[in-house]
Coordinates of N, CA and C in Angstrom, one line a residue:
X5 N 17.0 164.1 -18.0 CA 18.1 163.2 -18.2 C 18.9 163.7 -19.4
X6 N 20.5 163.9 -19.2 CA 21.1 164.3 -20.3 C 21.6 162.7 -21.3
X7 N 21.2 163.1 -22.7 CA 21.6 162.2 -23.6 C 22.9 162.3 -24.0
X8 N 24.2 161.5 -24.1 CA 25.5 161.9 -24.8 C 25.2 160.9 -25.9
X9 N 25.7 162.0 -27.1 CA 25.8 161.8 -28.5 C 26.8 160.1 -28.7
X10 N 25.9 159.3 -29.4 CA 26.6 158.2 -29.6 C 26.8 157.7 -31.1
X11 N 28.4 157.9 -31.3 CA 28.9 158.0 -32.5 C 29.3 156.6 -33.1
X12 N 28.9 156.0 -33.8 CA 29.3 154.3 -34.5 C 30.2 154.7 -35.5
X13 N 31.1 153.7 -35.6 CA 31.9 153.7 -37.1 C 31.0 153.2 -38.3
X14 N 31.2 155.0 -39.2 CA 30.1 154.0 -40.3 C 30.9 153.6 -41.8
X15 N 31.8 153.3 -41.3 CA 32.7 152.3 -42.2 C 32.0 151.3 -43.0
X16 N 31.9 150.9 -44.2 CA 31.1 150.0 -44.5 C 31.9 149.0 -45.5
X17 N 32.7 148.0 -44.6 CA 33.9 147.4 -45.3 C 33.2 146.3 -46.1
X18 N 33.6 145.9 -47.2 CA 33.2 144.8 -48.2 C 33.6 143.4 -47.1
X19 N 32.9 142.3 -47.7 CA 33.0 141.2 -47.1 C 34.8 140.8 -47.1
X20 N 35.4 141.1 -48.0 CA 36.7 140.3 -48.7 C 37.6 141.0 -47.1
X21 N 37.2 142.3 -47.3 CA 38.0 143.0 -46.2 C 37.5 142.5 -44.8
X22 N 36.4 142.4 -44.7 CA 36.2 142.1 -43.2 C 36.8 140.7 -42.6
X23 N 37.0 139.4 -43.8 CA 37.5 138.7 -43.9 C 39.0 138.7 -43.3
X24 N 39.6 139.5 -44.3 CA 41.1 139.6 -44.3 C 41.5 140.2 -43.0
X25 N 40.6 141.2 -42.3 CA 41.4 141.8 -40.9 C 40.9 140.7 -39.7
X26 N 39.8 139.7 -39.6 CA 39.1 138.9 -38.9 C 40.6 137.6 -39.1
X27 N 40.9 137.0 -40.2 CA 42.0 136.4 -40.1 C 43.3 136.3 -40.0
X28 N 43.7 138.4 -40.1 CA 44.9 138.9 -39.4 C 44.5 138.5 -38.2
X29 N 43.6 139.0 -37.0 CA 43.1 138.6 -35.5 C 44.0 137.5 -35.4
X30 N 43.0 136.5 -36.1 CA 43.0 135.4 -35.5 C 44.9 135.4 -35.4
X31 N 45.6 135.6 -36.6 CA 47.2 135.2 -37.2 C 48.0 135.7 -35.9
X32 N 47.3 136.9 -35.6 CA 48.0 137.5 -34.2 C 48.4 136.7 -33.0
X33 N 46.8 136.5 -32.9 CA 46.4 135.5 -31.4 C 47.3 134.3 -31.4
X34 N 47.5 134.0 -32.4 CA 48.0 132.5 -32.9 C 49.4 132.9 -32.4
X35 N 50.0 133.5 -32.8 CA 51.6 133.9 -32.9 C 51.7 134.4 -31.6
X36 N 50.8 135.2 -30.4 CA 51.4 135.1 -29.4 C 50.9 133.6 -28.2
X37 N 50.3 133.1 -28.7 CA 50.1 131.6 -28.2 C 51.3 131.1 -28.6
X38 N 51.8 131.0 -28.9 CA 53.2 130.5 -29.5 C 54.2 130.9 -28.7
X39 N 54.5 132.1 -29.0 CA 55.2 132.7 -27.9 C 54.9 132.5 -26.3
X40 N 53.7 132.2 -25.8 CA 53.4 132.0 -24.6 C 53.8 130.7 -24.3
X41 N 53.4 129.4 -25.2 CA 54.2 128.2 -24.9 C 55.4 128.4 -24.6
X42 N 56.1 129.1 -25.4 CA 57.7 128.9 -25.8 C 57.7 129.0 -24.3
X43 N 57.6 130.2 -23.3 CA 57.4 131.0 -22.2 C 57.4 129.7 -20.9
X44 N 56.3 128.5 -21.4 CA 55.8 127.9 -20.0 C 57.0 127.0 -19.7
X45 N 57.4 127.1 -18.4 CA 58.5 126.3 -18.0 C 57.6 125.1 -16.7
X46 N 58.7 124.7 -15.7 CA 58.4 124.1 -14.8 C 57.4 124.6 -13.3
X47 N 57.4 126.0 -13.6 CA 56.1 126.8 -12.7 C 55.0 126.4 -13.1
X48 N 54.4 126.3 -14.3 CA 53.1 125.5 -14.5 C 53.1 124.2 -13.9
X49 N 54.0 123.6 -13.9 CA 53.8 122.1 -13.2 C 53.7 122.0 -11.9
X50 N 54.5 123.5 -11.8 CA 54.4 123.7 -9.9 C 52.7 123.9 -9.5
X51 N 52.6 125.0 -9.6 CA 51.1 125.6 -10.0 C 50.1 124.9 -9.8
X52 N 50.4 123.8 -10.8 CA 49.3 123.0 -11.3 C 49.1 121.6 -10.1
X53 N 50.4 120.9 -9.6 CA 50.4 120.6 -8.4 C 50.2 121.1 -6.9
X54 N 50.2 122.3 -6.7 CA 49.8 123.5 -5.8 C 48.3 123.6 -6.3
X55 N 47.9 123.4 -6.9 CA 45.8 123.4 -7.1 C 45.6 122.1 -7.2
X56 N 46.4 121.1 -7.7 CA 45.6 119.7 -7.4 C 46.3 119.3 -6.1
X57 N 46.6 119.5 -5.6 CA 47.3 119.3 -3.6 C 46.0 119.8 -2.9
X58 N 45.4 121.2 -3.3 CA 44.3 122.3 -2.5 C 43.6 121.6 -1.7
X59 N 43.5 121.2 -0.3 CA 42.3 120.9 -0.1 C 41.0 121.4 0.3
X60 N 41.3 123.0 -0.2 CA 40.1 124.2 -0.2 C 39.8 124.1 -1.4
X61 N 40.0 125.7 -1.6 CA 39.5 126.3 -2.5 C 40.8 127.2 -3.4
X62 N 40.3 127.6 -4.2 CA 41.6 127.9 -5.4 C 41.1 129.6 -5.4
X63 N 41.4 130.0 -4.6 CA 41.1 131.5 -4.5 C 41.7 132.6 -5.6
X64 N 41.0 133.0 -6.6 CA 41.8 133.9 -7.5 C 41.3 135.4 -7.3
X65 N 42.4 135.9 -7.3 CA 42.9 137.5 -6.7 C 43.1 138.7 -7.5
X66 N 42.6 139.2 -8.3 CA 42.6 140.5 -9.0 C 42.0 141.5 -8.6
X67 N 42.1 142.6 -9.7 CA 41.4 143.9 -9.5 C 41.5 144.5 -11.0
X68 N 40.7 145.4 -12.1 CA 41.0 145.7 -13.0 C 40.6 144.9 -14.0
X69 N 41.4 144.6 -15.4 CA 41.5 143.7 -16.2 C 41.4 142.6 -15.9
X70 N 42.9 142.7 -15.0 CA 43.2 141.2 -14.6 C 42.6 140.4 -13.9
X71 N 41.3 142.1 -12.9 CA 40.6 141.0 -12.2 C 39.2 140.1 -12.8
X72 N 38.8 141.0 -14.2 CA 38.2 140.5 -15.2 C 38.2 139.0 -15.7
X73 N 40.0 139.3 -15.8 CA 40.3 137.2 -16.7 C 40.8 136.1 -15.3
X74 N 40.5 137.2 -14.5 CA 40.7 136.0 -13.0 C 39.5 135.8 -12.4
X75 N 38.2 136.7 -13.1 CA 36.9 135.7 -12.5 C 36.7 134.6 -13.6
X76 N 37.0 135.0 -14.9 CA 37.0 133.8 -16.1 C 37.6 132.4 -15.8
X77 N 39.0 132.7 -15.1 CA 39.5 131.6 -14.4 C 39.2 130.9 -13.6
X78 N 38.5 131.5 -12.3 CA 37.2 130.6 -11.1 C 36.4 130.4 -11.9
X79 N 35.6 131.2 -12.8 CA 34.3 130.3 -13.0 C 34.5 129.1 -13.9
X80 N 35.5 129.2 -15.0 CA 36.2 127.9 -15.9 C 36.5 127.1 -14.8
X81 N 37.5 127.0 -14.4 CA 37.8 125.8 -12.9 C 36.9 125.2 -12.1
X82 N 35.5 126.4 -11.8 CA 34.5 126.0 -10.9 C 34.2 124.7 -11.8
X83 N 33.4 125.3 -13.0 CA 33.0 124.3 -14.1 C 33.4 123.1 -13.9
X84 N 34.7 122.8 -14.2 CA 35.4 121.8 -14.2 C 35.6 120.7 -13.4
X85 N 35.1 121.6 -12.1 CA 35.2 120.8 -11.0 C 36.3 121.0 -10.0
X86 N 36.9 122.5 -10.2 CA 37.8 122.7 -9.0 C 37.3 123.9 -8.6
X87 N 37.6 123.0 -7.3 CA 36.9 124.5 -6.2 C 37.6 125.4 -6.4
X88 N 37.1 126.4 -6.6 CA 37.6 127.9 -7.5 C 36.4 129.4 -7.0
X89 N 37.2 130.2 -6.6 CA 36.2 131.4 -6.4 C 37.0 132.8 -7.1
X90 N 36.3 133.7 -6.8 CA 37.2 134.9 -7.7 C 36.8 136.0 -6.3
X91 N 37.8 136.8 -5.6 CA 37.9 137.6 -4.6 C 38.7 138.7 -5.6
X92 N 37.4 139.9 -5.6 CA 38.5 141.3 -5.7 C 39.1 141.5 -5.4
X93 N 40.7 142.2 -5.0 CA 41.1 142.7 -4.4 C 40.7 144.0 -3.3
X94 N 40.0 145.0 -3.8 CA 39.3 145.8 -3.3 C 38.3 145.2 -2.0
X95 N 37.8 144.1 -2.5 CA 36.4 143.6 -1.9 C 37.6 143.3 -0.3
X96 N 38.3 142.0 -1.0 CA 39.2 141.2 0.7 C 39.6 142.4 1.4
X97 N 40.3 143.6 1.2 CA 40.4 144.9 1.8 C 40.0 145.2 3.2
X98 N 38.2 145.0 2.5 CA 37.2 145.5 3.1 C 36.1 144.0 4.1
X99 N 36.4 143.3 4.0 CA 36.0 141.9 5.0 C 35.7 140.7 3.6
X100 N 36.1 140.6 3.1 CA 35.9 139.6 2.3 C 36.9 138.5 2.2
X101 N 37.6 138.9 2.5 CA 39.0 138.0 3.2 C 38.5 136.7 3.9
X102 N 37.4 137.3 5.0 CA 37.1 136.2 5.8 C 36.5 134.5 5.1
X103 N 36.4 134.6 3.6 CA 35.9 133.5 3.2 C 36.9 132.8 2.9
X104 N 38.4 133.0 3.1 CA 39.6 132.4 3.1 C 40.2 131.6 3.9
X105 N 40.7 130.4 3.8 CA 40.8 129.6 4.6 C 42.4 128.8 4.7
X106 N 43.3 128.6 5.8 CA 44.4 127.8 5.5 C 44.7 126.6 4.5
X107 N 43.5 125.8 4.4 CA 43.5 124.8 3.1 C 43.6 125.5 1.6
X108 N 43.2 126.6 1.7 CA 42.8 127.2 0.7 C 44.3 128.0 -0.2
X109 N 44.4 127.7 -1.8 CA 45.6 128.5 -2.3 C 45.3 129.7 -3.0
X110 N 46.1 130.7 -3.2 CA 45.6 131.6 -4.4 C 46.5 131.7 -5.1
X111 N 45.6 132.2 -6.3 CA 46.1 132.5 -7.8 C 46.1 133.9 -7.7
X112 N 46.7 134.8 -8.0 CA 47.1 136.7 -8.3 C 47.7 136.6 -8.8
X113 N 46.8 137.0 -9.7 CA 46.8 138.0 -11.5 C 47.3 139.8 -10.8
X114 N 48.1 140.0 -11.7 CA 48.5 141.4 -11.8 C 49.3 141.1 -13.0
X115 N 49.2 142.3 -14.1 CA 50.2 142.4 -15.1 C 51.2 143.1 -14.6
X116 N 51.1 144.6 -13.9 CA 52.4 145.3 -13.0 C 53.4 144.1 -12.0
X117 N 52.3 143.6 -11.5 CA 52.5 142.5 -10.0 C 52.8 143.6 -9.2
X118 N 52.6 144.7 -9.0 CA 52.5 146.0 -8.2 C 51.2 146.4 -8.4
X119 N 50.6 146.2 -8.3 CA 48.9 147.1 -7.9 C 48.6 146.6 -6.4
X120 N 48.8 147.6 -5.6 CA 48.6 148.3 -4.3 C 46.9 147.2 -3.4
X121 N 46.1 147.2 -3.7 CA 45.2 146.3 -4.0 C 45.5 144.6 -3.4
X122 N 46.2 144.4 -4.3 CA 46.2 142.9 -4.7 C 47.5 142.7 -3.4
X123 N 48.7 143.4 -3.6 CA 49.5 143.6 -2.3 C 49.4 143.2 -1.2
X124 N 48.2 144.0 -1.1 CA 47.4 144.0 0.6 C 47.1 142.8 0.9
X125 N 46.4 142.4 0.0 CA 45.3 140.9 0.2 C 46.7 139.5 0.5
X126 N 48.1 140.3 -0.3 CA 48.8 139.3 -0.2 C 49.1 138.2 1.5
X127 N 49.5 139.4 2.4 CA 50.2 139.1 3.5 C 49.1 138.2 4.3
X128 N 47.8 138.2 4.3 CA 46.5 137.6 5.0 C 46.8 135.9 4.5
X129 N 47.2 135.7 2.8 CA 47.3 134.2 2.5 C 48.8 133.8 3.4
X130 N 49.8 134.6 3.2 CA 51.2 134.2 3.9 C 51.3 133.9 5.5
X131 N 49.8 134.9 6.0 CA 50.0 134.7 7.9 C 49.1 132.9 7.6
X132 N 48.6 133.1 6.7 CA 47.5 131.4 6.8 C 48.3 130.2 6.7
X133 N 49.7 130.4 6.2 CA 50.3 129.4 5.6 C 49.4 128.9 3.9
X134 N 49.0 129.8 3.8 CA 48.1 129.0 1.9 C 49.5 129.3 1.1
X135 N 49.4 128.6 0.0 CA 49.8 128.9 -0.8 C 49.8 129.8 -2.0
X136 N 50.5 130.5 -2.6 CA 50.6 131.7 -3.5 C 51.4 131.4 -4.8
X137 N 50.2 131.3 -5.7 CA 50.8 131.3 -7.2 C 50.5 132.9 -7.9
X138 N 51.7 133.5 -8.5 CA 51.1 134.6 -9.1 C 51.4 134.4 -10.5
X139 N 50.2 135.2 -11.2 CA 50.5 135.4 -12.4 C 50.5 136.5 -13.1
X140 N 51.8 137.5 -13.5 CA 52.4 138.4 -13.8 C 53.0 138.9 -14.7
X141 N 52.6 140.1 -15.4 CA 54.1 140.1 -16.3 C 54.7 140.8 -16.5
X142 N 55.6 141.0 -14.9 CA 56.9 141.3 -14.2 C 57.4 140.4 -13.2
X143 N 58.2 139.7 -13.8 CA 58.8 138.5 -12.8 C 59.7 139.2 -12.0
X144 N 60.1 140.3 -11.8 CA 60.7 140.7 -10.7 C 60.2 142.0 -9.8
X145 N 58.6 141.6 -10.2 CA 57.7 142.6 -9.1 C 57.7 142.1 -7.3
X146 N 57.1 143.1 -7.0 CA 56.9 142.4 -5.6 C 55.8 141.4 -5.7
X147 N 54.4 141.4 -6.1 CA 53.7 140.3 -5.7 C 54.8 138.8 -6.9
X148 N 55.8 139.2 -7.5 CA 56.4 137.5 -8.1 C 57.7 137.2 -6.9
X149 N 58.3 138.1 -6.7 CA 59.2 137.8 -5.0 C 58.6 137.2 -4.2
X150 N 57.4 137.3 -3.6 CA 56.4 137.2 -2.5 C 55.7 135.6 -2.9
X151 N 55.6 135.7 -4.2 CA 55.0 134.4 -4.0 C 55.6 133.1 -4.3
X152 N 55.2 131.7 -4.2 CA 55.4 130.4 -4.7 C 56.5 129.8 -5.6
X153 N 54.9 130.7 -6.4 CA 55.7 130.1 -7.8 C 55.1 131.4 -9.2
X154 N 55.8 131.6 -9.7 CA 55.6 132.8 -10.5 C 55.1 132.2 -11.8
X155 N 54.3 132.7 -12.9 CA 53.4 132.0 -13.8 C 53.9 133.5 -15.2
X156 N 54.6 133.7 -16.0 CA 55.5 134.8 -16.5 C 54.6 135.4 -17.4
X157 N 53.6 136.2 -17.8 CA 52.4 136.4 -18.3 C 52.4 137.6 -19.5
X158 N 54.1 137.6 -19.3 CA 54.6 139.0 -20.5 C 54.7 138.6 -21.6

């Protein structure tokens, strides 16, 4: 078995500094939450009435990153109490589609709103009549034309 050499930062910052870059982070995060409110218009209200209408399941649609913080989003939802599941893109492709249902809406995460992927999976919710919320950040991609109600994620 080959070993690859594993290199750590051996930076050894004082407390004052570890401090000070830990609550730049945080000053970041803060300031683009801000910016992201400023952002939310009347599509979240749509959205949000398009998942409490569902009488399925709240199907969330990624691949990548996005498909990362879109299983975060089914399993938070599950939690909560809304039927919520997380479908790869790659996976529906390939038969996983079939757990989809006409009662059922989705959520698609794409930051391009172009990954090839997620695309595919689109046209299966539109022959079902479900509903399509995406969330993007390119409001004038093809998966934000194609769907509902667009969610602006730039």
């Amino acid at each position: 078995m080959v070993s690859l050499p594993r290199e750590r930062n051996s930076i050894d910052y004082d407390d004052e500094r570890l401090l000070e870059v830990g609550r730049s982070v945080l000053l970041m995060e803060a300031e683009e939450i801000s910016r992201a409110a400023s952002r939310v218009g009347k599509e979240l209200v749509e959205a949000a009435r398009i998942i409490n209408r569902c009488d399925g399941r709240l199907v969330v649609v990624g691949m990548g990153k996005s498909g990362l913080v879109g299983r975060k989003i089914a399993a938070t939802l599950a939690s909560l109490g809304t039927p919520a599941f997380f479908l790869h893109a790659a996976e529906g492709a390939h038969g996983d589609l079939g757990m989809v249902c006409r009662e059922d809406a989705g959520l698609f995460l794409s930051n391009s709103g172009q990954t090839r992927e997620v695309l595919e999976v689109l046209p299966f919710f539109r022959r079902l009549g479900a509903p399509v919320i995406a969330m993007t950040g390119n409001t004038s991609s093809r998966l934000a034309r194609d769907s509902d109600v667009v969610i602006d994620s730039g």
